[in-house]
C-alpha cells in the first residue's frame, strides 16, 4: 500500500498547525498592547491556554533544574525531562507571532484604538462576551451554588480592578519598571485581566509603548527581566491549579472574564481620567453592530475549531487500526487536538467539580 498520500497530508497538516500557532501568537501580541483586552483570553478562545501554561511550567522547572543541578555536577537529566514536557511547536509559533505583532501593534493598532475607542472597544466587548462560553463549557462538572458564588466574587474583583483610574509615570525607577513588568505578565496569563491595562493603571503604559516604539534597549531589557521573574513565579502556581483543581480554576476565570467587560464598555469618557460607565447615547447602531460582530467572530472560530477536530477523528481511527487495537491512538503532546488540553489529560479525575 502506498504511503505517499498520508505523508503528504501529514506534511500539510504540520504546516497548517505551525501557521495556526503563529496566527494565534500574533493575535495575542495585538491584544496585549490594547488596555482592557487579555492575551490569556485569546489563548482561551483558540483552545491553547492549558497547553501554553503547562509548557511554560515545564520551561520554568527546566531552567531551575539547570541553575541548581549543573553547578553541583548533577548534570542536566532533570532539565531534559522537563524539556520533553514542553509543546515546542506551539510555544515557538506563539512566541514568534507575538514578537512580531507586539511591535507592529504598538505602532499601528494601538494608535488606531486610541483614535476610535468607542467602536474599537465595542468589537472587543463582543469578543470577550462570547468568550465566556469557553471556560464555562470546558470547566467540567456541574456548576453548583458555591461555584456561581465564587464566579460572582471573581467578577466583582475584576470589575473593581478595571475601574481604577489611569495614571502616568514619565521617568520610572528601574525597580519600578521591573515590578510593573512582573504585575503585567501575571495579568497577561490570566484571562480577563489585561497586562496593558495594568500598565495603564500603574502609569507605565505610555512609557512602555514609547520605549518599544523608540527601541530603547535598556528599558526593554529591564522590562523583559521583570516579565521573566513574574512569569517564573506565577506560572507554576497556575500550572498546579490547572492540573489539580481545573474545575474551580476555570470557574474563577469565567468570573474574571465577566468582570473584565467593565473595561471594554464602549460608552465611557475615554478622553478623561474617569472610568464612569455611561448609558448608550452616541453612534449606537454602529457600536451595537460591532458588538454583534465580535460575538459572531468568536462563535465562528469555535464552530470551525469543532469541525476541524471532528474531521481529525477518522484519522485517529485509521491510526488505531494500524496498531491492531480497537481504541483510537492517543495523540502526542504536539498532536493533541486543541479542544483536548494538557490540563484535562493531566488530571481527568478533577473535572467533576468535586474539589473541596
XYZ file of N, CA, C and O in Angstrom, residues 23-203:
724
model
N -0.368 32.473 13.951
C -1.516 33.383 13.906
C -2.082 33.617 15.300
O -2.441 34.747 15.658
N -2.162 32.548 16.108
C -2.650 32.700 17.478
C -1.735 33.620 18.282
O -2.196 34.502 19.009
N -0.426 33.408 18.146
C 0.514 34.275 18.835
C 0.412 35.709 18.369
O 0.521 36.641 19.177
N 0.183 35.901 17.065
C 0.012 37.256 16.544
C -1.190 37.949 17.154
O -1.114 39.130 17.535
N -2.303 37.235 17.268
C -3.496 37.810 17.897
C -3.228 38.163 19.356
O -3.666 39.209 19.847
N -2.512 37.285 20.059
C -2.181 37.564 21.453
C -1.296 38.801 21.566
O -1.452 39.615 22.478
N -0.359 38.955 20.635
C 0.501 40.121 20.650
C -0.258 41.406 20.387
O -0.002 42.436 21.020
N -1.223 41.349 19.466
C -2.027 42.530 19.151
C -2.824 42.983 20.373
O -2.783 44.153 20.765
N -3.563 42.060 20.988
C -4.449 42.461 22.082
C -3.669 42.864 23.321
O -4.166 43.648 24.145
N -2.440 42.358 23.473
C -1.701 42.691 24.678
C -1.219 44.129 24.685
O -0.822 44.651 25.729
N -1.245 44.813 23.558
C -0.883 46.228 23.516
C -2.104 47.125 23.715
O -1.970 48.343 23.730
N -3.271 46.512 23.872
C -4.517 47.275 23.989
C -5.063 47.136 25.401
O -5.397 46.030 25.833
N -5.159 48.215 26.161
C -5.669 48.125 27.530
C -7.088 47.551 27.572
O -7.960 47.955 26.812
N -7.285 46.588 28.474
C -8.611 46.010 28.658
C -8.794 44.663 27.997
O -9.744 43.948 28.304
N -7.915 44.287 27.078
C -8.040 43.009 26.380
C -6.864 42.128 26.798
O -5.722 42.567 26.830
N -7.150 40.858 27.111
C -6.138 39.967 27.654
C -5.658 38.952 26.627
O -6.469 38.346 25.921
N -4.351 38.747 26.562
C -3.806 37.698 25.710
C -4.264 36.324 26.185
O -4.443 35.405 25.391
N -4.451 36.196 27.503
C -4.968 34.949 28.037
C -6.351 34.639 27.507
O -6.709 33.470 27.299
N -7.152 35.674 27.266
C -8.482 35.475 26.691
C -8.378 34.898 25.287
O -9.116 33.977 24.914
N -7.452 35.421 24.483
C -7.251 34.903 23.130
C -6.804 33.446 23.185
O -7.247 32.612 22.391
N -5.908 33.127 24.125
C -5.460 31.743 24.267
C -6.620 30.819 24.623
O -6.686 29.679 24.154
N -7.531 31.311 25.450
C -8.716 30.518 25.791
C -9.613 30.314 24.580
O -10.079 29.208 24.307
N -9.864 31.397 23.838
C -10.738 31.314 22.669
C -10.188 30.317 21.656
O -10.941 29.540 21.052
N -8.881 30.319 21.471
C -8.258 29.465 20.459
C -7.853 28.096 21.006
O -7.157 27.329 20.335
N -8.279 27.798 22.238
C -8.093 26.469 22.830
C -6.639 26.029 22.982
O -6.290 24.874 22.760
N -5.761 26.968 23.343
C -4.371 26.598 23.592
C -3.934 27.027 24.988
O -2.761 26.877 25.344
N -4.846 27.518 25.802
C -4.482 28.102 27.096
C -3.786 27.088 28.004
O -2.691 27.340 28.515
N -4.427 25.938 28.220
C -3.844 24.929 29.107
C -2.469 24.487 28.617
O -1.522 24.354 29.399
N -2.359 24.240 27.322
C -1.097 23.753 26.767
C 0.019 24.784 26.932
O 1.174 24.433 27.208
N -0.316 26.071 26.779
C 0.689 27.115 26.965
C 1.138 27.192 28.418
O 2.336 27.298 28.709
N 0.186 27.163 29.355
C 0.524 27.268 30.768
C 1.355 26.075 31.215
O 2.361 26.217 31.921
N 0.950 24.875 30.817
C 1.700 23.689 31.207
C 3.101 23.677 30.582
O 4.077 23.279 31.226
N 3.202 24.121 29.336
C 4.521 24.205 28.694
C 5.398 25.230 29.403
O 6.595 24.993 29.627
N 4.806 26.365 29.763
C 5.561 27.390 30.484
C 6.018 26.863 31.838
O 7.137 27.145 32.288
N 5.157 26.089 32.492
C 5.530 25.500 33.776
C 6.715 24.559 33.647
O 7.641 24.574 34.473
N 6.707 23.726 32.612
C 7.834 22.821 32.381
C 9.103 23.611 32.058
O 10.212 23.228 32.479
N 8.963 24.700 31.287
C 10.127 25.521 30.941
C 10.754 26.136 32.193
O 11.981 26.130 32.356
N 9.912 26.669 33.076
C 10.407 27.266 34.321
C 11.109 26.204 35.169
O 12.203 26.439 35.710
N 10.504 25.024 35.282
C 11.130 23.945 36.061
C 12.451 23.519 35.446
O 13.419 23.212 36.160
N 12.513 23.493 34.104
C 13.743 23.121 33.427
C 14.870 24.111 33.685
O 16.017 23.724 33.937
N 14.532 25.404 33.645
C 15.543 26.440 33.908
C 16.043 26.342 35.344
O 17.243 26.444 35.621
N 15.108 26.129 36.269
C 15.520 25.984 37.666
C 16.420 24.765 37.852
O 17.390 24.800 38.628
N 16.099 23.686 37.136
C 16.923 22.478 37.252
C 18.332 22.730 36.752
O 19.313 22.254 37.344
N 18.467 23.461 35.647
C 19.794 23.782 35.118
C 20.577 24.625 36.129
O 21.749 24.364 36.410
N 19.916 25.629 36.699
C 20.580 26.536 37.641
C 21.039 25.807 38.899
O 22.126 26.089 39.441
N 20.235 24.863 39.368
C 20.579 24.175 40.620
C 21.434 22.922 40.415
O 22.284 22.606 41.245
N 21.231 22.190 39.312
C 21.911 20.912 39.131
C 23.300 21.037 38.514
O 24.240 20.359 38.942
N 23.428 21.875 37.493
C 24.708 21.965 36.772
C 25.856 22.432 37.669
O 26.938 21.829 37.664
N 25.686 23.499 38.478
C 26.813 23.936 39.317
C 27.308 22.868 40.286
O 28.490 22.845 40.638
N 26.423 21.965 40.738
C 26.866 20.939 41.684
C 27.178 19.610 41.001
O 27.306 18.570 41.661
N 27.287 19.637 39.667
C 27.708 18.457 38.936
C 26.665 17.377 38.787
O 26.999 16.211 38.517
N 25.390 17.726 38.946
C 24.321 16.730 38.847
C 23.852 16.523 37.416
O 22.961 15.716 37.168
N 24.408 17.266 36.467
C 24.039 17.086 35.071
C 22.742 17.784 34.698
O 22.216 18.612 35.461
N 22.251 17.437 33.536
C 21.053 18.107 33.007
C 19.886 17.137 32.810
O 18.971 17.422 32.049
N 19.924 15.988 33.489
C 18.880 14.989 33.295
C 17.501 15.542 33.642
O 16.541 15.395 32.883
N 17.389 16.211 34.794
C 16.077 16.752 35.198
C 15.609 17.824 34.227
O 14.425 17.915 33.904
N 16.529 18.629 33.744
C 16.168 19.679 32.792
C 15.667 19.073 31.487
O 14.688 19.555 30.900
N 16.303 17.999 31.027
C 15.871 17.353 29.791
C 14.484 16.724 29.951
O 13.670 16.750 29.024
N 14.222 16.179 31.123
C 12.895 15.613 31.376
C 11.817 16.690 31.306
O 10.732 16.470 30.754
N 12.119 17.847 31.879
C 11.155 18.951 31.820
C 10.990 19.451 30.387
O 9.883 19.782 29.959
N 12.077 19.484 29.634
C 12.021 19.962 28.250
C 11.122 19.080 27.401
O 10.459 19.556 26.473
N 11.085 17.781 27.705
C 10.237 16.876 26.932
C 8.755 17.143 27.173
O 7.913 16.727 26.371
N 8.427 17.820 28.250
C 7.029 18.139 28.528
C 6.549 19.410 27.848
O 5.368 19.762 27.951
N 7.438 20.121 27.169
C 7.084 21.377 26.503
C 6.557 21.094 25.102
O 7.149 20.312 24.356
N 5.469 21.703 24.755
C 4.921 21.596 23.398
C 5.675 22.605 22.530
O 5.211 23.728 22.300
N 6.842 22.201 22.045
C 7.741 23.132 21.359
C 7.136 23.772 20.103
O 7.292 24.982 19.908
N 6.468 23.014 19.227
C 5.873 23.674 18.053
C 4.882 24.770 18.433
O 4.844 25.837 17.814
N 4.066 24.499 19.451
C 3.090 25.502 19.892
C 3.792 26.729 20.457
O 3.504 27.867 20.072
N 4.730 26.503 21.379
C 5.412 27.615 22.045
C 6.202 28.452 21.042
O 6.142 29.690 21.063
N 6.937 27.788 20.145
C 7.740 28.522 19.167
C 6.863 29.359 18.249
O 7.169 30.530 17.968
N 5.768 28.776 17.772
C 4.869 29.509 16.892
C 4.226 30.702 17.570
O 4.170 31.806 17.016
N 3.754 30.489 18.792
C 3.092 31.571 19.535
C 4.070 32.700 19.838
O 3.748 33.887 19.660
N 5.267 32.357 20.301
C 6.253 33.397 20.624
C 6.671 34.184 19.381
O 6.836 35.408 19.445
N 6.829 33.479 18.262
C 7.200 34.169 17.023
C 6.106 35.139 16.601
O 6.377 36.299 16.245
N 4.854 34.686 16.646
C 3.738 35.550 16.275
C 3.603 36.742 17.197
O 3.370 37.874 16.755
N 3.776 36.496 18.493
C 3.658 37.588 19.465
C 4.758 38.627 19.269
O 4.500 39.832 19.293
N 5.995 38.171 19.098
C 7.117 39.095 18.978
C 6.934 40.058 17.806
O 7.195 41.266 17.916
N 6.456 39.530 16.690
C 6.257 40.364 15.500
C 5.093 41.326 15.688
O 5.191 42.529 15.439
N 3.970 40.795 16.178
C 2.758 41.608 16.228
C 2.738 42.607 17.371
O 2.037 43.615 17.291
N 3.493 42.357 18.445
C 3.580 43.366 19.504
C 4.204 44.642 18.951
O 3.738 45.754 19.214
N 5.274 44.479 18.169
C 5.955 45.640 17.578
C 5.035 46.349 16.580
O 4.899 47.581 16.590
N 4.385 45.575 15.708
C 3.505 46.166 14.705
C 2.297 46.835 15.364
O 1.910 47.954 15.007
N 1.720 46.155 16.346
C 0.529 46.696 17.002
C 0.829 47.966 17.769
O 0.023 48.901 17.789
N 1.999 47.999 18.422
C 2.365 49.207 19.175
C 2.445 50.424 18.260
O 2.155 51.548 18.684
N 2.818 50.206 17.011
C 2.975 51.321 16.069
C 1.707 51.624 15.279
O 1.504 52.765 14.857
N 0.835 50.610 15.096
C -0.326 50.797 14.209
C -1.655 50.609 14.919
O -2.504 51.498 14.933
N -1.845 49.430 15.530
C -3.154 49.092 16.089
C -3.483 49.944 17.305
O -4.591 50.483 17.426
N -2.527 50.068 18.243
C -2.797 50.835 19.462
C -3.198 52.285 19.156
O -4.177 52.794 19.722
N -2.486 53.008 18.267
C -2.935 54.360 17.931
C -4.325 54.385 17.289
O -5.093 55.324 17.493
N -4.649 53.363 16.494
C -5.966 53.293 15.868
C -7.058 53.144 16.922
O -8.116 53.776 16.846
N -6.796 52.321 17.929
C -7.755 52.144 19.015
C -7.918 53.430 19.807
O -9.027 53.810 20.201
N -6.817 54.136 20.019
C -6.881 55.401 20.749
C -7.671 56.442 19.966
O -8.352 57.291 20.552
N -7.599 56.398 18.638
C -8.317 57.364 17.807
C -9.810 57.044 17.731
O -10.632 57.949 17.568
N -10.171 55.761 17.811
C -11.579 55.352 17.718
C -11.915 54.387 18.854
O -12.231 53.216 18.621
N -11.869 54.873 20.101
C -12.025 53.955 21.232
C -13.408 53.312 21.327
O -13.523 52.122 21.615
N -14.475 54.082 21.072
C -15.816 53.524 21.264
C -16.077 52.352 20.332
O -16.522 51.279 20.764
N -15.782 52.512 19.060
C -16.034 51.440 18.103
C -15.066 50.267 18.315
O -15.460 49.107 18.190
N -13.820 50.582 18.632
C -12.839 49.514 18.844
C -13.225 48.649 20.032
O -13.232 47.412 19.959
N -13.575 49.303 21.132
C -13.902 48.537 22.329
C -15.259 47.848 22.217
O -15.509 46.867 22.919
N -16.117 48.333 21.348
C -17.374 47.623 21.090
C -17.082 46.241 20.505
O -17.687 45.233 20.897
N -16.134 46.183 19.569
C -15.746 44.902 18.984
C -15.127 43.992 20.040
O -15.460 42.800 20.131
N -14.239 44.562 20.866
C -13.613 43.760 21.919
C -14.650 43.264 22.929
O -14.544 42.144 23.443
N -15.626 44.114 23.236
C -16.678 43.732 24.180
C -17.405 42.486 23.674
O -17.643 41.539 24.434
N -17.740 42.480 22.403
C -18.416 41.319 21.823
C -17.541 40.081 21.850
O -18.020 38.971 22.135
N -16.251 40.249 21.569
C -15.322 39.121 21.594
C -15.255 38.474 22.977
O -15.347 37.247 23.121
N -15.077 39.304 23.993
C -14.940 38.772 25.350
C -16.270 38.218 25.855
O -16.301 37.190 26.547
N -17.371 38.881 25.517
C -18.684 38.397 25.944
C -18.922 36.971 25.439
O -19.340 36.089 26.200
N -18.664 36.737 24.175
C -18.850 35.396 23.620
C -17.830 34.415 24.184
O -18.111 33.210 24.290
N -16.668 34.926 24.579
C -15.611 34.053 25.096
C -15.957 33.459 26.452
O -15.310 32.492 26.884
N -16.939 34.010 27.133
C -17.349 33.450 28.427
C -17.729 31.980 28.297
O -17.598 31.208 29.249
N -18.195 31.586 27.121
C -18.622 30.212 26.915
C -17.455 29.234 27.031
O -17.636 28.084 27.447
N -16.227 29.693 26.697
C -15.081 28.772 26.643
C -14.721 28.226 28.028
O -14.736 27.010 28.230
N -14.393 29.071 29.026
C -14.070 28.489 30.334
C -15.278 27.841 30.992
O -15.144 26.845 31.709
N -16.485 28.377 30.740
C -17.690 27.791 31.334
C -17.913 26.372 30.822
O -18.156 25.444 31.599
N -17.785 26.194 29.518
C -18.094 24.894 28.928
C -16.977 23.876 29.120
O -17.220 22.668 29.062
N -15.747 24.335 29.331
C -14.630 23.399 29.482
C -14.249 23.161 30.937
O -13.285 22.439 31.209
N -14.988 23.749 31.868
C -14.641 23.598 33.278
C -14.896 22.181 33.783
O -14.255 21.732 34.729
N -15.839 21.468 33.150
C -16.133 20.104 33.579
C -17.034 20.102 34.805
O -16.921 20.957 35.684
N -17.925 19.139 34.873
C -18.795 19.046 36.034
C -19.934 20.042 35.991
O -20.035 20.894 35.101
N -20.803 19.941 36.964
C -21.966 20.822 37.070
C -21.659 21.987 37.998
O -21.062 21.805 39.058
N -22.041 23.163 37.580
C -21.848 24.342 38.427
C -22.840 24.307 39.588
O -24.048 24.326 39.385
N -22.306 24.268 40.786
C -23.136 24.282 41.982
C -23.227 25.703 42.526
O -22.509 26.591 42.067
N -24.097 25.939 43.525
C -24.242 27.303 44.053
C -22.930 27.933 44.501
O -22.710 29.126 44.293
N -22.035 27.136 45.086
C -20.763 27.733 45.535
C -19.892 28.133 44.340
O -19.114 29.087 44.433
N -20.017 27.430 43.223
C -19.281 27.804 42.024
C -19.780 29.135 41.483
O -18.992 30.003 41.086
N -21.098 29.270 41.455
C -21.692 30.531 40.990
C -21.254 31.678 41.890
O -20.893 32.770 41.419
N -21.259 31.451 43.224
C -20.852 32.494 44.169
C -19.390 32.878 43.962
O -19.030 34.065 44.007
N -18.539 31.881 43.731
C -17.120 32.165 43.518
C -16.903 32.936 42.223
O -16.095 33.878 42.174
N -17.623 32.562 41.169
C -17.513 33.275 39.899
C -17.970 34.724 40.053
O -17.347 35.644 39.501
N -19.043 34.928 40.803
C -19.536 36.292 41.029
C -18.522 37.118 41.830
O -18.330 38.312 41.557
N -17.869 36.488 42.807
C -16.857 37.199 43.590
C -15.671 37.589 42.705
O -15.141 38.706 42.796
N -15.246 36.668 41.829
C -14.149 36.972 40.903
C -14.556 38.082 39.941
O -13.751 38.962 39.612
N -15.810 38.047 39.485
C -16.304 39.091 38.583
C -16.301 40.450 39.271
O -15.925 41.465 38.673
N -16.720 40.470 40.533
C -16.741 41.728 41.282
C -15.327 42.286 41.460
O -15.095 43.494 41.331
N -14.364 41.392 41.743
C -12.976 41.836 41.902
C -12.440 42.415 40.603
O -11.787 43.470 40.596
N -12.704 41.725 39.485
C -12.244 42.222 38.191
C -12.932 43.537 37.834
O -12.321 44.444 37.257
N -14.214 43.657 38.181
C -14.973 44.876 37.901
C -14.344 46.069 38.618
O -14.175 47.146 38.030
N -13.999 45.888 39.886
C -13.388 46.978 40.658
C -11.981 47.278 40.157
O -11.585 48.451 40.054
N -11.222 46.242 39.837
C -9.848 46.431 39.374
C -9.808 47.191 38.060
O -8.960 48.072 37.861
N -10.710 46.858 37.148
C -10.723 47.537 35.853
C -11.348 48.920 35.930
O -11.382 49.631 34.925
N -11.818 49.306 37.111
C -12.344 50.658 37.296
C -11.312 51.627 37.827
O -11.617 52.798 38.056
N -10.084 51.157 38.028
C -9.027 52.035 38.525
C -8.726 53.135 37.513
O -8.624 52.862 36.314
N -8.571 54.368 37.955
C -8.279 55.459 37.016
C -6.865 55.347 36.468
O -5.955 54.874 37.160
N -6.653 55.766 35.226
C -5.295 55.712 34.649
C -4.391 56.765 35.263
O -4.846 57.773 35.799
N -3.109 56.514 35.214
C -2.126 57.485 35.687
C -0.947 57.460 34.720
O -0.953 56.733 33.737
N 0.073 58.257 35.004
C 1.197 58.339 34.071
C 2.481 58.603 34.843
O 2.558 59.547 35.635
N 3.480 57.749 34.630
C 4.805 57.917 35.233
C 5.785 58.125 34.088
O 6.014 57.227 33.282
N 6.369 59.302 34.025
C 7.210 59.646 32.877
C 8.650 59.164 33.011
O 9.309 58.861 32.024
N 9.168 59.102 34.238
C 10.570 58.712 34.429
C 10.661 57.683 35.558
O 11.126 57.982 36.659
N 10.244 56.441 35.287
C 10.199 55.428 36.361
C 11.577 54.936 36.760
O 12.498 54.881 35.940
N 11.714 54.579 38.035
C 12.958 53.987 38.521
C 13.080 52.558 37.985
O 12.068 51.911 37.698
N 14.308 52.057 37.828
C 14.493 50.702 37.292
C 13.714 49.633 38.048
O 13.115 48.746 37.429
N 13.699 49.696 39.382
C 12.963 48.701 40.156
C 11.463 48.781 39.898
O 10.759 47.762 39.909
N 10.968 49.991 39.634
C 9.543 50.144 39.345
C 9.215 49.552 37.975
O 8.140 48.988 37.778
N 10.144 49.680 37.030
C 9.944 49.071 35.708
C 9.860 47.557 35.849
O 8.970 46.900 35.282
N 10.793 46.986 36.620
C 10.803 45.534 36.828
C 9.523 45.083 37.526
O 8.882 44.105 37.127
N 9.127 45.806 38.581
C 7.918 45.448 39.314
C 6.667 45.555 38.461
O 5.775 44.692 38.534
N 6.589 46.590 37.656
C 5.431 46.763 36.782
C 5.344 45.632 35.760
O 4.268 45.129 35.455
N 6.495 45.224 35.232
C 6.516 44.121 34.268
C 6.078 42.822 34.919
O 5.373 42.011 34.301
N 6.468 42.587 36.169
C 6.049 41.383 36.889
C 4.542 41.331 37.036
O 3.911 40.289 36.831
N 3.950 42.464 37.379
C 2.491 42.527 37.535
C 1.802 42.342 36.187
O 0.818 41.616 36.064
N 2.327 43.018 35.165
C 1.701 42.960 33.845
C 1.739 41.549 33.270
O 0.773 41.093 32.653
N 2.854 40.838 33.454
C 2.963 39.493 32.882
C 2.026 38.530 33.590
O 1.473 37.611 32.973
N 1.803 38.721 34.883
C 0.836 37.887 35.601
C -0.572 38.145 35.077
O -1.362 37.204 34.909
N -0.888 39.405 34.808
C -2.200 39.728 34.248
C -2.334 39.170 32.834
O -3.426 38.766 32.420
N -1.225 39.123 32.099
C -1.260 38.621 30.721
C -1.746 37.181 30.664
O -2.512 36.813 29.774
N -1.304 36.347 31.602
C -1.643 34.929 31.521
C -2.970 34.587 32.176
O -3.411 33.438 32.119
N -3.628 35.562 32.805
C -4.935 35.309 33.411
C -6.018 35.863 32.491
O -6.091 37.070 32.266
N -6.875 35.019 31.951
C -7.963 35.511 31.097
C -8.835 36.510 31.856
O -9.233 36.276 32.996
N -9.101 37.633 31.219
C -9.938 38.646 31.850
C -9.150 39.799 32.431
O -9.708 40.872 32.661
N -7.873 39.589 32.702
C -7.024 40.660 33.212
C -6.010 41.022 32.136
O -5.282 40.166 31.650
N -5.952 42.282 31.784
C -5.099 42.737 30.697
C -3.782 43.279 31.230
O -3.761 44.138 32.117
N -2.676 42.772 30.670
C -1.379 43.300 31.057
C -1.240 44.766 30.696
O -0.696 45.562 31.461
N -1.745 45.143 29.522
C -1.682 46.543 29.102
C -2.519 47.422 30.034
O -2.131 48.547 30.355
N -3.659 46.887 30.485
C -4.493 47.679 31.397
C -3.790 47.890 32.733
O -3.855 48.977 33.318
N -3.113 46.860 33.231
C -2.385 47.011 34.486
C -1.265 48.029 34.339
O -1.011 48.813 35.257
N -0.598 48.043 33.191
C 0.415 49.069 32.951
C -0.209 50.455 32.942
O 0.380 51.420 33.441
N -1.417 50.561 32.377
C -2.112 51.841 32.344
C -2.440 52.304 33.756
O -2.255 53.479 34.110
N -2.937 51.380 34.588
C -3.281 51.721 35.970
C -2.044 52.112 36.771
O -2.110 52.964 37.664
N -0.903 51.500 36.455
C 0.348 51.804 37.156
C 1.046 53.046 36.604
O 2.065 53.485 37.144
N 0.519 53.583 35.505
C 1.122 54.745 34.887
C 2.295 54.426 33.985
O 3.083 55.314 33.633
